[in-house]
mmCIF file of C-alpha atoms in Angstrom:
data_model
loop_
_atom_site.group_PDB
_atom_site.id
_atom_site.type_symbol
_atom_site.label_atom_id
_atom_site.label_comp_id
_atom_site.label_asym_id
_atom_site.label_seq_id
_atom_site.Cartn_x
_atom_site.Cartn_y
_atom_site.Cartn_z
ATOM 1 C CA MET A 1 -10.791 5.136 11.216
ATOM 2 C CA ARG A 2 -9.350 7.207 14.033
ATOM 3 C CA MET A 3 -7.483 6.440 17.233
ATOM 4 C CA ILE A 4 -9.540 7.150 20.342
ATOM 5 C CA GLY A 5 -7.397 5.662 23.096
ATOM 6 C CA GLN A 6 -4.447 3.626 24.210
ATOM 7 C CA ARG A 7 -3.531 1.424 27.124
ATOM 8 C CA LEU A 8 -0.163 0.040 28.226
ATOM 9 C CA THR A 9 -0.068 -3.587 29.354
ATOM 10 C CA GLN A 10 3.671 -4.109 29.838
ATOM 11 C CA LEU A 11 6.797 -1.996 30.343
ATOM 12 C CA ARG A 12 10.010 -3.960 30.778
ATOM 13 C CA ALA A 13 13.694 -3.103 30.581
ATOM 14 C CA GLN A 14 16.461 -5.538 31.424
ATOM 15 C CA ARG A 15 20.252 -5.375 31.306
ATOM 16 C CA PHE A 16 22.252 -8.564 30.982
ATOM 17 C CA PRO A 17 25.694 -9.220 32.549
ATOM 18 C CA VAL A 18 28.499 -7.487 30.658
ATOM 19 C CA GLU A 19 32.072 -8.600 30.097
ATOM 20 C CA GLN A 20 34.789 -6.018 30.714
ATOM 21 C CA LYS A 21 36.018 -5.844 27.122
ATOM 22 C CA ALA A 22 32.632 -5.919 25.423
ATOM 23 C CA THR A 23 32.110 -3.735 22.339
ATOM 24 C CA PRO A 24 28.594 -2.276 21.889
ATOM 25 C CA GLY A 25 26.840 -3.396 18.735
ATOM 26 C CA PRO A 26 23.670 -2.537 16.853
ATOM 27 C CA ILE A 27 20.272 -1.788 18.363
ATOM 28 C CA SER A 28 17.291 -3.450 16.704
ATOM 29 C CA THR A 29 13.784 -2.092 17.283
ATOM 30 C CA ASN A 30 10.633 -3.683 15.929
ATOM 31 C CA ALA A 31 6.976 -2.792 16.544
ATOM 32 C CA VAL A 32 4.352 -5.354 15.553
ATOM 33 C CA PRO A 33 0.622 -5.889 16.012
ATOM 34 C CA LYS A 34 -0.030 -9.036 18.078
ATOM 35 C CA ASN A 35 -3.819 -9.263 17.794
ATOM 36 C CA ILE A 36 -6.827 -7.372 16.440
ATOM 37 C CA ARG A 37 -10.234 -7.692 18.073
ATOM 38 C CA ILE A 38 -13.540 -5.880 18.399
ATOM 39 C CA GLY A 39 -14.109 -4.092 21.701
ATOM 40 C CA GLU A 40 -17.303 -4.002 23.721
ATOM 41 C CA GLY A 41 -20.060 -1.488 23.100
ATOM 42 C CA LYS A 42 -20.596 0.991 20.287
ATOM 43 C CA ILE A 43 -19.549 4.535 19.513
ATOM 44 C CA GLY A 44 -22.629 5.901 17.790
ATOM 45 C CA GLU A 45 -22.810 3.806 14.616
ATOM 46 C CA ASN A 46 -19.139 2.822 14.871
ATOM 47 C CA ILE A 47 -17.329 -0.003 16.649
ATOM 48 C CA PRO A 48 -14.300 0.077 18.986
ATOM 49 C CA LEU A 49 -11.464 -1.889 17.374
ATOM 50 C CA ILE A 50 -8.535 -2.907 19.594
ATOM 51 C CA VAL A 51 -5.057 -3.587 18.200
ATOM 52 C CA GLU A 52 -2.698 -5.271 20.667
ATOM 53 C CA TYR A 53 0.968 -4.536 19.965
ATOM 54 C CA GLU A 54 4.522 -5.080 21.149
ATOM 55 C CA LEU A 55 7.554 -2.869 20.593
ATOM 56 C CA LYS A 56 10.799 -4.696 21.294
ATOM 57 C CA SER A 57 14.312 -3.207 21.283
ATOM 58 C CA GLY A 58 17.310 -5.494 21.508
ATOM 59 C CA TYR A 59 20.818 -4.307 22.351
ATOM 60 C CA THR A 60 23.665 -6.640 21.364
ATOM 61 C CA TYR A 61 27.459 -6.655 21.506
ATOM 62 C CA GLU A 62 29.773 -6.812 18.504
ATOM 63 C CA LYS A 63 32.362 -8.517 20.704
ATOM 64 C CA PRO A 64 31.610 -11.086 22.002
ATOM 65 C CA ALA A 65 29.518 -11.560 18.868
ATOM 66 C CA GLY A 66 25.751 -11.873 19.231
ATOM 67 C CA LYS A 67 25.687 -11.643 23.022
ATOM 68 C CA ASN A 68 22.663 -9.745 24.364
ATOM 69 C CA ALA A 69 23.364 -6.565 26.315
ATOM 70 C CA ALA A 70 19.834 -5.380 27.128
ATOM 71 C CA GLU A 71 16.210 -5.589 26.075
ATOM 72 C CA ILE A 72 13.288 -3.160 26.247
ATOM 73 C CA ILE A 73 9.681 -4.245 25.722
ATOM 74 C CA VAL A 74 6.656 -1.945 25.563
ATOM 75 C CA ALA A 75 3.330 -3.694 25.007
ATOM 76 C CA GLY A 76 -0.169 -2.321 24.934
ATOM 77 C CA GLU A 77 -3.363 -1.717 23.045
ATOM 78 C CA VAL A 78 -4.402 1.022 20.660
ATOM 79 C CA ILE A 79 -8.153 1.599 20.405
ATOM 80 C CA PHE A 80 -9.717 2.841 17.188
ATOM 81 C CA GLU A 81 -13.198 3.999 16.252
ATOM 82 C CA ALA A 82 -13.970 2.033 13.085
ATOM 83 C CA THR A 83 -16.946 1.636 10.784
ATOM 84 C CA LYS A 84 -18.466 -1.824 10.349
ATOM 85 C CA LYS A 85 -16.774 -2.103 6.927
ATOM 86 C CA GLU A 86 -13.342 -1.119 8.300
ATOM 87 C CA SER A 87 -13.571 -3.484 11.244
ATOM 88 C CA ASP A 88 -14.777 -6.367 9.041
ATOM 89 C CA GLU A 89 -11.843 -5.846 6.634
ATOM 90 C CA LEU A 90 -9.271 -5.647 9.421
ATOM 91 C CA ILE A 91 -10.620 -8.657 11.334
ATOM 92 C CA ALA A 92 -10.863 -10.760 8.138
ATOM 93 C CA GLY A 93 -7.299 -9.874 7.109
ATOM 94 C CA TRP A 94 -6.016 -10.650 10.584
ATOM 95 C CA LYS A 95 -7.805 -14.001 10.809
ATOM 96 C CA LYS A 96 -6.593 -15.010 7.342
ATOM 97 C CA ASP A 97 -2.902 -13.993 7.385
ATOM 98 C CA LYS A 98 -2.204 -12.433 10.815
ATOM 99 C CA LEU A 99 -1.480 -9.186 8.950
ATOM 100 C CA VAL A 100 -2.947 -5.694 9.016
ATOM 101 C CA VAL A 101 -4.749 -4.977 5.734
ATOM 102 C CA LYS A 102 -2.568 -2.734 3.545
ATOM 103 C CA ASP A 103 -5.153 0.085 3.389
ATOM 104 C CA TYR A 104 -4.928 0.539 7.188
ATOM 105 C CA MET A 105 -1.264 -0.372 7.786
ATOM 106 C CA GLU A 106 0.015 3.217 7.969
ATOM 107 C CA VAL A 107 -2.673 4.352 10.425
ATOM 108 C CA VAL A 108 -2.216 1.308 12.680
ATOM 109 C CA LEU A 109 1.603 1.362 12.740
ATOM 110 C CA GLN A 110 1.753 5.122 13.296
ATOM 111 C CA ALA A 111 -0.636 4.790 16.249
ATOM 112 C CA ILE A 112 1.488 1.956 17.690
ATOM 113 C CA LEU A 113 4.676 4.009 17.359
ATOM 114 C CA ASN A 114 3.049 7.147 18.807
ATOM 115 C CA SER A 115 1.826 5.089 21.754
ATOM 116 C CA SER A 116 5.084 3.269 22.518
ATOM 117 C CA GLU A 117 8.185 5.162 21.358
ATOM 118 C CA MET A 118 8.378 7.688 24.205
ATOM 119 C CA HIS A 119 8.068 4.919 26.793
ATOM 120 C CA ALA A 120 10.917 2.989 25.135
ATOM 121 C CA ILE A 121 13.107 6.115 25.053
ATOM 122 C CA THR A 122 12.366 6.861 28.722
ATOM 123 C CA LEU A 123 13.136 3.275 29.776
ATOM 124 C CA ALA A 124 16.419 3.408 27.839
ATOM 125 C CA LYS A 125 17.353 6.674 29.573
ATOM 126 C CA ASP A 126 16.489 5.233 32.999
ATOM 127 C CA MET A 127 18.629 2.146 32.281
ATOM 128 C CA ASN A 128 21.528 4.285 30.950
ATOM 129 C CA LEU A 129 21.159 2.812 27.453
ATOM 130 C CA PRO A 130 21.248 4.631 24.110
ATOM 131 C CA SER A 131 17.882 5.596 22.658
ATOM 132 C CA PRO A 132 16.296 2.700 20.742
ATOM 133 C CA ILE A 133 14.819 5.190 18.266
ATOM 134 C CA PRO A 134 17.068 7.711 16.472
ATOM 135 C CA LEU A 135 16.418 11.176 17.864
ATOM 136 C CA PRO A 136 16.467 14.303 15.688
ATOM 137 C CA ARG A 137 19.840 16.025 15.417
ATOM 138 C CA VAL A 138 20.538 19.675 14.788
ATOM 139 C CA GLY A 139 22.920 20.452 11.959
ATOM 140 C CA VAL A 140 24.522 23.855 11.688
ATOM 141 C CA GLY A 141 25.637 24.733 8.167
ATOM 142 C CA LYS A 142 28.142 27.331 7.066
ATOM 143 C CA GLN A 143 26.808 30.854 6.957
ATOM 144 C CA GLU A 144 27.348 32.630 3.651
#
């Protein structure tokens, strides 16, 4: 199963009113599949499989406790080329438990993150918020 496309359906960033003595708190980011369905047409012998997703980042304050500071939402679809067997397994697992079958979880989640993370980081930058995803840091060690 391989990713052949992606499509954004929603980009949203919102700041909430802030109190003067507010203390920034943790950032929580979660990416989840929202639906899995078969697309129209065929790709040779294979089938287009569409995974709808949502990445949501919530910014809260430590003081006052639990108060929301901002929210970023990136939603879209990742399109895969799947065999009949792969699509049947994924659709059956989704219909049964609303979960991605374990054998395909890594591929699906990595595609969702690849499709959405940069948009979330850009929205955070535009809204003057810290990055919702930890960025790589350079560490300089002592030279011997």
